[in-house]
Structures are given as structure tokens and as C-alpha cells.
Coordinates of C-alpha atoms in Angstrom, one line a residue:
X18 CA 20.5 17.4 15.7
X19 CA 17.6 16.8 17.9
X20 CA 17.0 15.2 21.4
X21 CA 14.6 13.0 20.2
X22 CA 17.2 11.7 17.9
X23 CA 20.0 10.9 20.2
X24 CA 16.6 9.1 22.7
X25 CA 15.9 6.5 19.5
X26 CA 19.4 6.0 19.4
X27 CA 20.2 5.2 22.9
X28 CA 17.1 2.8 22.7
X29 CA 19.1 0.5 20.3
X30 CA 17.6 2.0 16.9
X31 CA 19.5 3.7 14.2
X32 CA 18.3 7.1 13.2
X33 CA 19.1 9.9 10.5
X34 CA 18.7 13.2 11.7
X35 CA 15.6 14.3 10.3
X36 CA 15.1 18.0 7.9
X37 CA 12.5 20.3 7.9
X38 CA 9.9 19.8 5.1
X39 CA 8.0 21.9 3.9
X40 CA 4.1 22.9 2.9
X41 CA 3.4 20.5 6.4
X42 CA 0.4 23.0 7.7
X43 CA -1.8 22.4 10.8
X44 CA -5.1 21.3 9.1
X45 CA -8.2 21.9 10.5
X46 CA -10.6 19.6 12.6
X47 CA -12.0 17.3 10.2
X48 CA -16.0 17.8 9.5
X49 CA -16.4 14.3 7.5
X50 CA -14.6 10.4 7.5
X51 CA -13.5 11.5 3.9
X52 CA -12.1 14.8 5.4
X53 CA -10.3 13.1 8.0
X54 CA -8.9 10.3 5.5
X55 CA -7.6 12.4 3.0
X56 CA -5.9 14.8 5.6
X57 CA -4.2 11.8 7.5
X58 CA -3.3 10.3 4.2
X59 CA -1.7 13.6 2.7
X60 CA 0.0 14.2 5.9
X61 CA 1.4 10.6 5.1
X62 CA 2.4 11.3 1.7
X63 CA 3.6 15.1 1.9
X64 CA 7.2 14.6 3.0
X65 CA 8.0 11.5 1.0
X66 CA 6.8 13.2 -2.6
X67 CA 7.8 17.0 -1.7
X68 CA 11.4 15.8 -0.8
X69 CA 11.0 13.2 -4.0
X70 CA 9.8 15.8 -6.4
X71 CA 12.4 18.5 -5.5
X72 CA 15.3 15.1 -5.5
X73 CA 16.2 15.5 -2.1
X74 CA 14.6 12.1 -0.8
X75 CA 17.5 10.7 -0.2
X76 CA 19.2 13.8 1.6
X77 CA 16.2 14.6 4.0
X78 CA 14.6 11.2 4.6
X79 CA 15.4 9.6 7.7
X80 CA 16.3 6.0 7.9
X81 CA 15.2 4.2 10.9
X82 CA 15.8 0.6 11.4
X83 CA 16.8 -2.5 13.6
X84 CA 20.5 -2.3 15.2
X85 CA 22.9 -3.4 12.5
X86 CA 21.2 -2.8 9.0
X87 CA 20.9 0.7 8.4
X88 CA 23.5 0.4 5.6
X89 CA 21.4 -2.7 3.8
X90 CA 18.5 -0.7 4.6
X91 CA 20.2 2.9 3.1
X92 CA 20.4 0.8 -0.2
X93 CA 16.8 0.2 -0.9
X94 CA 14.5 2.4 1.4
X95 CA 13.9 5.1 -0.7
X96 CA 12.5 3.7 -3.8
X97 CA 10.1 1.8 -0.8
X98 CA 8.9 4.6 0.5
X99 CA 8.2 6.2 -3.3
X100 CA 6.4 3.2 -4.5
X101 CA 4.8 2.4 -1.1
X102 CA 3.5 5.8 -0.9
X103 CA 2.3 6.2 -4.6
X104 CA 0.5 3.1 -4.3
X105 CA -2.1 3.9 -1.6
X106 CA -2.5 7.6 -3.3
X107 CA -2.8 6.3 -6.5
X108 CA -6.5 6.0 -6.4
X109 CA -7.3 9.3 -5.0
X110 CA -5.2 11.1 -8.4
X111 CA -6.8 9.2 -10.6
X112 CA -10.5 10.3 -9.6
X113 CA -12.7 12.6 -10.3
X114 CA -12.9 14.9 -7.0
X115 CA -15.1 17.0 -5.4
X116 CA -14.3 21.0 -6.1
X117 CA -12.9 21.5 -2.2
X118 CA -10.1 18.6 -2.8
X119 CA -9.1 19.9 -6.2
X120 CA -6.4 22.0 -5.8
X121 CA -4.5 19.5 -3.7
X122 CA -5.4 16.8 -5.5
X123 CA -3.2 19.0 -8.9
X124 CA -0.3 19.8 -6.5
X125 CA -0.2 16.0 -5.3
X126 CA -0.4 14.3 -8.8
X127 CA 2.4 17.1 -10.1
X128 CA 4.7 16.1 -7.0
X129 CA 4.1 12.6 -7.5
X130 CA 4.9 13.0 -11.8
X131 CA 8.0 14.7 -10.3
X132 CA 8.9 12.3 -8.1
X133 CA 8.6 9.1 -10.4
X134 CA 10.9 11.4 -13.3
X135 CA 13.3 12.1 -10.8
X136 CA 14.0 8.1 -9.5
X137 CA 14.3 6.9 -13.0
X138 CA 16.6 9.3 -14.4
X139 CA 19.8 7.9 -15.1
X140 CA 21.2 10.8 -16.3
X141 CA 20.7 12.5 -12.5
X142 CA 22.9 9.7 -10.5
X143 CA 22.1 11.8 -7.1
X144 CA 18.2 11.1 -7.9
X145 CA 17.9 7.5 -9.4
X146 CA 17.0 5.2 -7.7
X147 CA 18.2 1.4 -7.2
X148 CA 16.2 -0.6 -9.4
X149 CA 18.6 -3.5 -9.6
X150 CA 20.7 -3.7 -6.2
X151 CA 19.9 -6.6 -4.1
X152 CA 16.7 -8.1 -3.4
X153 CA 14.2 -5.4 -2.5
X154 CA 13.9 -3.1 -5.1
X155 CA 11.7 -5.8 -6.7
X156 CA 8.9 -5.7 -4.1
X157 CA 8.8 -1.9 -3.9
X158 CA 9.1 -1.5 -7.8
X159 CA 5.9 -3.7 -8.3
X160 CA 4.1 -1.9 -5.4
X161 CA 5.2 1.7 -7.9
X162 CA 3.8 -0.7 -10.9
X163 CA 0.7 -1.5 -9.0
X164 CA 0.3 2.1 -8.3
X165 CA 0.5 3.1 -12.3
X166 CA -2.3 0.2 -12.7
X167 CA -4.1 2.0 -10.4
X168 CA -4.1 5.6 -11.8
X169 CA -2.5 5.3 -15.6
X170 CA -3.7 8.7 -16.3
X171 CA -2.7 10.6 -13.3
X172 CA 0.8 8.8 -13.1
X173 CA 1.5 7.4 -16.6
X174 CA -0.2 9.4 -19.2
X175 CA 1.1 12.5 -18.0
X176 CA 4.0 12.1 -17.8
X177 CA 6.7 13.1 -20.7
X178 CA 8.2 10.3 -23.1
X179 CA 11.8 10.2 -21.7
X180 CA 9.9 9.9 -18.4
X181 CA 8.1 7.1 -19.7
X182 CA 10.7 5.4 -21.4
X183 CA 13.0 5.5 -18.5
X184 CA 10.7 3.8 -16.4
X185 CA 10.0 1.0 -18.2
X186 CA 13.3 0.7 -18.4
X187 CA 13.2 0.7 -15.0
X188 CA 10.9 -1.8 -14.3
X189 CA 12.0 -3.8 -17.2
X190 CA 15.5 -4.1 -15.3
X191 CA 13.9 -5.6 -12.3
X192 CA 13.7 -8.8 -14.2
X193 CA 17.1 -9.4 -13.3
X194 CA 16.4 -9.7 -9.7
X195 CA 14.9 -13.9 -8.7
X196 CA 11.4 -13.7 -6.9
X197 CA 11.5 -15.8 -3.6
X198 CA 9.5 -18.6 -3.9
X199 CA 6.0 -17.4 -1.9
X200 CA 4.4 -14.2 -2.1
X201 CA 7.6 -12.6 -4.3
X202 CA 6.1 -14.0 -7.5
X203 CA 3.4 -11.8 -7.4
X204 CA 5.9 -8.6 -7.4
X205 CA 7.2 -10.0 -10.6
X206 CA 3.4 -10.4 -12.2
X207 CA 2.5 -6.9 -10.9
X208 CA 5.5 -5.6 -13.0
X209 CA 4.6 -7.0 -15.9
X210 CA 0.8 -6.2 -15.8
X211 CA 2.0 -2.6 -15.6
X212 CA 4.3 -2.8 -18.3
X213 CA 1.4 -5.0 -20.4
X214 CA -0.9 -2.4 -19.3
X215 CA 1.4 0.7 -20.3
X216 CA 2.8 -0.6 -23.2
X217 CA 1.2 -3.9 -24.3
X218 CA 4.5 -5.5 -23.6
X219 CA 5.6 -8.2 -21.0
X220 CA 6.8 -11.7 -20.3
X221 CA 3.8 -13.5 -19.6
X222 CA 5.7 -16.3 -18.6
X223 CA 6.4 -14.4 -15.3
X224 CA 2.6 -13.6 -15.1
X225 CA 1.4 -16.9 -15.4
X226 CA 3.7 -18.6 -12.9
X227 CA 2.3 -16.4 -10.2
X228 CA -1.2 -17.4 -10.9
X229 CA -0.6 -20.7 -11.1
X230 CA 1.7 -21.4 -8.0
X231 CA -0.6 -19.3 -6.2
X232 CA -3.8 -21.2 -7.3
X233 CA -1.5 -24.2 -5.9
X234 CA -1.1 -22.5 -2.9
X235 CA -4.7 -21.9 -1.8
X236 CA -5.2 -23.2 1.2
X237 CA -9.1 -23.2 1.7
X238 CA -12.1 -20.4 2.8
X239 CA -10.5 -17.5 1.0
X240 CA -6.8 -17.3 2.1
X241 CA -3.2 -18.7 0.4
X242 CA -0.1 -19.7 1.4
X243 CA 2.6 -18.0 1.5
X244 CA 4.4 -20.2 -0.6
X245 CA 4.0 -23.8 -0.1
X246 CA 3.0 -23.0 4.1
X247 CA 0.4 -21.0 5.9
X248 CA 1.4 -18.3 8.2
X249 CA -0.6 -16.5 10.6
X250 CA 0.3 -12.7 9.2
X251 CA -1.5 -10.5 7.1
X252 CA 0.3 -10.8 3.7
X253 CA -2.8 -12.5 2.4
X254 CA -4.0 -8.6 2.7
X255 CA -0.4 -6.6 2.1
X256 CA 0.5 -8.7 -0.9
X257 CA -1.3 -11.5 -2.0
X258 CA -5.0 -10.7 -2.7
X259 CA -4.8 -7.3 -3.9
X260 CA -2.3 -8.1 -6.4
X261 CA -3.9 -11.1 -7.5
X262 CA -7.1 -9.7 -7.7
X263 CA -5.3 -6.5 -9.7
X264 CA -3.4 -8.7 -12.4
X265 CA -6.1 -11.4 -13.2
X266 CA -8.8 -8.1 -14.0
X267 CA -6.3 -6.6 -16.2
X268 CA -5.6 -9.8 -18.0
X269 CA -9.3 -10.6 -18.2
X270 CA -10.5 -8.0 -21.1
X271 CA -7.6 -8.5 -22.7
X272 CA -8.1 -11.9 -23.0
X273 CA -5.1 -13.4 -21.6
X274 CA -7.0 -15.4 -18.6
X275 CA -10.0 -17.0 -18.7
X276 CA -13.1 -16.0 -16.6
X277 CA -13.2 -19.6 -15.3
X278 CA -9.6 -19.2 -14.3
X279 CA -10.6 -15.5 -12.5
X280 CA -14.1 -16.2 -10.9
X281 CA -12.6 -18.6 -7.9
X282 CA -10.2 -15.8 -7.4
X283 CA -12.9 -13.1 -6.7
X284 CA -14.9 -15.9 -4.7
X285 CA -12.0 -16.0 -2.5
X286 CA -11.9 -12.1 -2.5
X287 CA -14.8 -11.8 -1.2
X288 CA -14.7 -14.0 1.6
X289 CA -11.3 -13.0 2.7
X290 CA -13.0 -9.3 3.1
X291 CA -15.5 -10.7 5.0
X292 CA -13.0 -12.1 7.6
X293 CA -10.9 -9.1 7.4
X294 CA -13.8 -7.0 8.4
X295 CA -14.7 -9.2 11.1
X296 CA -11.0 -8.7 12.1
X297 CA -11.5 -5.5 13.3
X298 CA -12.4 -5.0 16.7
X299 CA -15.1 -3.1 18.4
X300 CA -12.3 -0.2 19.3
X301 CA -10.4 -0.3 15.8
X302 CA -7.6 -2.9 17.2
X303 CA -6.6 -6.1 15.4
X304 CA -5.0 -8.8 16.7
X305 CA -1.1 -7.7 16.4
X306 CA 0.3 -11.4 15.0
X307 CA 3.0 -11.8 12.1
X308 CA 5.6 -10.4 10.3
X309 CA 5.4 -6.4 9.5
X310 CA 3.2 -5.0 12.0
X311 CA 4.6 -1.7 11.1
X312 CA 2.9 -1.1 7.8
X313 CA -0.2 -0.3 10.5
X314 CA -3.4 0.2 8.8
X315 CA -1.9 -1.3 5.6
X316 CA -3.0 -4.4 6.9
X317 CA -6.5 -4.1 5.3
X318 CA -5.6 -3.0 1.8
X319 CA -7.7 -6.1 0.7
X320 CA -10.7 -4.7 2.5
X321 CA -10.0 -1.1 1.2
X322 CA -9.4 -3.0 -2.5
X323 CA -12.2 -4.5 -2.4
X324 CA -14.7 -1.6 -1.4
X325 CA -12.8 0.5 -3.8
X326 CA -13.7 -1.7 -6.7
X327 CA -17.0 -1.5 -5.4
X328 CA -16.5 -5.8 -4.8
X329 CA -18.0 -6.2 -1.6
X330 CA -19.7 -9.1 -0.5
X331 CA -23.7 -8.2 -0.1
X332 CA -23.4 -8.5 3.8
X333 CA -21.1 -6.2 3.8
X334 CA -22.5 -2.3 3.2
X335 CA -19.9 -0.1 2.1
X336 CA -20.6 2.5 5.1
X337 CA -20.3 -0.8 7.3
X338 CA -16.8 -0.7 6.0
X339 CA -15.7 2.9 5.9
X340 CA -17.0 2.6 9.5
X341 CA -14.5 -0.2 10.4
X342 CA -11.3 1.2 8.8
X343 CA -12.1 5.0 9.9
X344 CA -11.7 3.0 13.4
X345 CA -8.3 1.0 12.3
X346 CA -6.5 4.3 11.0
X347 CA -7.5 6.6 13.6
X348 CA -6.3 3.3 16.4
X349 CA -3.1 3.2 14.2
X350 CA -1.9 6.5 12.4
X351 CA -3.6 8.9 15.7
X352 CA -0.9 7.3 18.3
X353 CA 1.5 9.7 20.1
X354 CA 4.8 9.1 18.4
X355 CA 3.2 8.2 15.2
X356 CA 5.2 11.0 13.2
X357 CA 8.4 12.2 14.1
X358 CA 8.8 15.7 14.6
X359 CA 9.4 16.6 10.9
X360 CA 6.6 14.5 9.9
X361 CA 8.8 11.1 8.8
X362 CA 6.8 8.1 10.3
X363 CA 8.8 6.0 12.5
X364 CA 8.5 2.4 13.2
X365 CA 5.5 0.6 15.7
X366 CA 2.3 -0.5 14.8
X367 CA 0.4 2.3 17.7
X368 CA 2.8 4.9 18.5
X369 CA 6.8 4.2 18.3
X370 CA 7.1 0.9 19.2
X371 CA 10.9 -0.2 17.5
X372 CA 11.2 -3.4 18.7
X373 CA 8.5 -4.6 16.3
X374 CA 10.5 -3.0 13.3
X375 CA 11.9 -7.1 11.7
X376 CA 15.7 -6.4 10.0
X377 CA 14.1 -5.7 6.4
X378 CA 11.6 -2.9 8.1
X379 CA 13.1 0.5 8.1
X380 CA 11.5 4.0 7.6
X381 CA 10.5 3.6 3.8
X382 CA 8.9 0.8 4.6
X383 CA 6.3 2.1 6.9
X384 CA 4.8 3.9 3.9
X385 CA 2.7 0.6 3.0
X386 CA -0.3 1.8 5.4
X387 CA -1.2 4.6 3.0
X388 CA -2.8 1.5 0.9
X389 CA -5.8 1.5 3.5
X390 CA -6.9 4.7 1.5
X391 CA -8.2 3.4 -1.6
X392 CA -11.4 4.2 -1.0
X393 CA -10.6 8.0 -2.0
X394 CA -10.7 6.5 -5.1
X395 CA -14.7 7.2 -4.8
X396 CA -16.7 10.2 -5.1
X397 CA -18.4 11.2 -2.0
X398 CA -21.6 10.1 -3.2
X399 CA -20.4 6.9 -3.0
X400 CA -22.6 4.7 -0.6
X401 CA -18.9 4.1 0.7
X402 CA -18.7 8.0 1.7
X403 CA -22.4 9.1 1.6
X404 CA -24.1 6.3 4.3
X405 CA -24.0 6.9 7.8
X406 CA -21.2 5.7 10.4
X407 CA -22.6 2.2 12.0
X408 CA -21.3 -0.6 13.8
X409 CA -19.3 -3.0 12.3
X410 CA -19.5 -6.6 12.8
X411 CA -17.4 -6.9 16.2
X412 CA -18.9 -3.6 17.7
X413 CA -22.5 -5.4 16.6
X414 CA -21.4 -8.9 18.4
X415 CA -19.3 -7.3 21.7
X416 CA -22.9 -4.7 22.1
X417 CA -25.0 -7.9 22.1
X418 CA -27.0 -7.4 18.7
X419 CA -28.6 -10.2 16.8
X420 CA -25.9 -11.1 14.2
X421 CA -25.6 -13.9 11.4
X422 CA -23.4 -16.3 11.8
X423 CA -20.6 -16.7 9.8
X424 CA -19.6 -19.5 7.4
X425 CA -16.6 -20.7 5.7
X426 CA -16.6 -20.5 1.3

């Protein structure tokens, strides 16, 4: 075991000893934004589906966490970081890439296939994962649904029918786990608008209660509760408006929601993008307030979202954004300490920073910032990829340009 280990440990926070991975290979200096996205999120990605694919995930992961729950944590952290992990990628497999990104884009769609067979095999007890144990696998198994919503040809169409059947039966047996009453309703929905989507079966009960509590829950100029109360976080951004905004646009064609019932919520999209962008400062920073600071960049998957579905307001140009999040993942996945020495994440928001990991954050749960990626979802020559770096809104202000001022919906 390593020095660094036995330092975490001494500093109050339980820590695995962590394995060599493989296939992690300097890369070189990146050339593009795109180049340097898709290297840091692979990097990201490469240890959780290699060791996933091979079913060693739970052998070579480490499990960081707060003083006293490693063993709640050891429960449920692995199917987090699988469904954490394959939601942010999810776009990128399902695209249509450029010829230089697609070799890796095969290997990372195979391991990813791989991975998913593995965790819902219940004939391989040291691969499966908990589906039903406790509270959490709920969350991370809608954030694996949201994921197959996201690419249902890379990670659902391809893979073989006992694959398939085993994970809806997976996800089907998450119905036995209660939702919290705030942003938990919306893990239920995004379960059963994957199995809806994948099979044309769900209980729309489940569905509509999340859209209508949530609905109740709006509080005004594009952001909801959390439940019945406002709280100064970004779950409006980790949760709440990307899976709202993912299950009302499936419904929609299908004809299960009306467009009356889905137009407010893309109103409110919209303006809660604008207010995330202006949440970015001139330096990449954000102001480091709430719960789960540790998901890092993840705290603008409504911005990425939104730019990937090509939804952004009109004064918002999609280089504007790329420019803006380029500037939050290199401020929060580029720290010293970042990565552990096998290439595990570890807990912080800039760097290593434990004491910010809450008791229900440990290692798997770091892998939510991959969802600030979306964006390689689009081709290149996407005005997202293809318009020159600018300043964003705060670098515009804090330089002393002329900019409009801003208005509530």
C-alpha cells in the first residue's frame, strides 16, 4: 500500500488501497477545446468502465468517504460510479464522430456494453450490482436510465437480449425502493422514461407525480424547490432540470404530456441556463455554496444539457458557452490532487479537499462531473465546437464591456 494512502487516512478519511489500471496513457497537449474535453472526460471514465467491463469494479475501486460510513458507502458506490460515469459519456457514444475520435469512441462504447452486462447479471453474484439495498441505488440507477435515454443505440440496442432483459429487470426492481419527497421523485420518472423508452412499458403513475409535484414546486424565474423549500445548491442543475427537461421531451411525441404542460418547462430551461452561465466567473470559479460540491464541474449539466440539445437561449452563443465551461473543468478537474495516483478521483471540489465530501459522498459519487460533457454529443462543426473562444458574461462585465442587463422570466 501507498504513502499517499496511509496521508488520507491520518487526515480523518477512509481510503481503499488503490490498483493499477490499465490503458491510462499520457495523452498529448491538447490542440482544440474538444481535444481537451474528450481527453479529460476519458481520463474520467477509463478506470471506472475498464475495471467495470473486465468485473473487477468492485475489487480495484477505491472507496473514499467521511469518517464512519465507508461500510454504508461500500454498499452502493459502485453502481454510482457506473451510472454517474455512463451518464455524462452517454452523449459522446451515441454520435456520430469525427474519423480521429473513432477508434476510442468503439473501445469506449464496448467497455461501457460490458460494464452494464456485467452489473445486471444475476447469475455472476461477484459482478451484480445492488439494485435494491437501501436507499441509493435508486438515484444512481435513474442517472444509468438517463444515460440509456441518452444514447439507446450505443448502450441499449447493442447490447444482447439477456443483457437487456436483465436490466430492465433491474431497473424494474428499483420500484421497490420510496423516493424522498423533493428531488428523489424525479429518479423514479427517469426510470420509467427509460423503461417507456426501451420497452414501451412503465408506471406512469410514477411519472406523472414527478411532474406534477415539481410543477408545484416551482418557485419563480426558472428554478424549483427542492421539495416543498428552496435551497441555495445546485440540484436545480445536478438533478432537477435536466431530468425534467429529459422525461417531459420523451413523453411529448409520444403523446403522453401535452405541449401546454412542456412549454413552461423549457421557458424555465432556458432562463435557468442563462443564470447558470452568468454563474461562472471571469476565472472559471463558481460560488462553492450547497450540498455536493464534489461532483465539481457537474454542477452545470443544465448548461451542458441545454447547449447539447441545441436549446440555448438566443443571447446565449453556443461558443459563448463552450467558452464558460472549458473555464469551469479546467478550474475543477486540472487541480493538483484531482486524481489519485491510479487515476481514481478523490473527493474536493479544486484539488483534494475531504472535508467537503457530506456522509452520502464517497468515491463513486464523484463521477457526476463527467455530465458537464454533453456537448461531445455534437459534431465539431457545431457552432458549439466550431466558433471561436470569447468571453463569457462575467469575463465581459469584470473587463468593463457594455453588457445587457439581465431580467427575471
Amino acid at each position: 500500500m501507498n504513502r499517499r494512502f496511509f496521508i488520507r487516512q491520518s487526515a480523518g478519511v477512509l481510503a481503499a488501497p488503490a490498483l493499477t489500471i490499465p490503458n491510462i496513457q499520457p495523452q498529448p497537449k491538447p490542440t482544440t477545446d474538444r481535444v481537451y474535453w474528450l481527453q479529460t472526460l476519458l481520463k474520467i471514465a477509463e478506470p471506472v468502465l475498464v475495471t467495470a467491463a473486465a468485473g473487477q469494479l468492485r475489487e480495484k475501486m477505491p472507496v473514499e468517504s467521511a469518517p464512519g460510513q465507508q461500510a454504508s458507502r461500500q454498499a452502493v458506490t459502485h453502481l454510482e460510479a457506473l451510472g454517474r460515469t455512463l451518464a455524462g459519456i452517454a452523449p459522446w457514444l451515441e454520435a456520430e464522430v469525427p474519423a480521429d475520435e473513432k477508434a476510442r469512441q468503439q473501445r469506449f462504447g464496448e467497455l461501457a456494453r460490458q460494464a452494464i452486462a456485467r452489473a445486471v447479471d444475476t447469475n455472476s453474484p461477484g459482478t451484480y450490482l445492488n439494485w435494491t439495498k437501501n436507499n441509493q441505488p435508486v438515484v444512481d440507477a435513474a442517472f444509468l436510465a438517463h444515460a440509456l435515454v441518452r444514447a439507446p443505440n450505443a448502450l441499449w440496442a447493442r447490447l444482447d437480449t439477456t443483457a437487456q432483459q436483465n436490466l430492465l429487470a433491474a431497473l424494474r426492481q428499483t420500484r421497490t425502493i420510496k423516493p424522498f419527497f423533493n428531488n428523489w421523485l424525479l429518479f423514479s420518472g427517469m426510470i420509467e422514461t427509460a423503461l417507456l423508452k426501451l420497452n414501451s412499458e412503465a408506471d406512469e403513475m410514477r411519472l406523472d407525480y414527478a411532474i406534477r409535484q415539481h410543477e408545484q414546486w416551482y418557485k419563480g424565474d426558472g428554478v424549483y424547490g427542492d421539495g416543498p423549500n428552496f435551497h441555495w445548491d445546485y440540484y436545480n442543475s445536478f438533478v432537477i432540470q435536466p431530468m425534467l427537461v429529459d422525461i417531459v421531451q420523451t413523453l411529448l411525441p409520444l403523446r403522453k404530456i401535452s405541449k401546454a404542460t412542456v412549454d413552461p418547462i423549457m421557458a424555465r430551461a432556458k432562463r435557468f441556463a442563462v443564470v447558470q452561465e452568468r454563474l461562472i466567473a471571469p476565472d472559471g470559479s463558481f460560488a462553492a455554496f450547497g450540498r455536493s460540491l464534489a461532483y465539481r464541474c457537474g454542477a452545470f449539466q443544465h448548461l451542458a444539457q441545454m447547449a447539447l440539445q441545441r436549446s440555448l437561449p438566443d443571447e446565449l452563443p453556443a461558443h459563448q458557452v463552450r467558452s464558460a465551461l472549458t473555464a469551469v473543468i479546467r478550474r475543477t478537474m486540472d487541480a493538483p490532487g484531482t486524481f489519485d495516483p491510479n487515476g481514481w478521483l478523490t473527493i474536493g471540489l479544486c484539488g483534494h479537499q475531504p472535508s467537503l465530501g457530506e456522509n452520502y459522498i464517497s468515491t463513486g459519487s464523484l463521477y457526476l462531473c463527467t455530465v458537464a460533457f454533453l456537448p461531445l454529443g455534437l459534431p465539431p462543426t457545431d457552432p458549439f465546437w466550431s466558433g471561436p473562444t470569447v468571453d463569457w458574461t462575467a469575463r465581459k462585465i469584470w473587463s468593463g464591456q457594455d453588457v445587457k442587463a439581465d431580467h427575471a422570466l
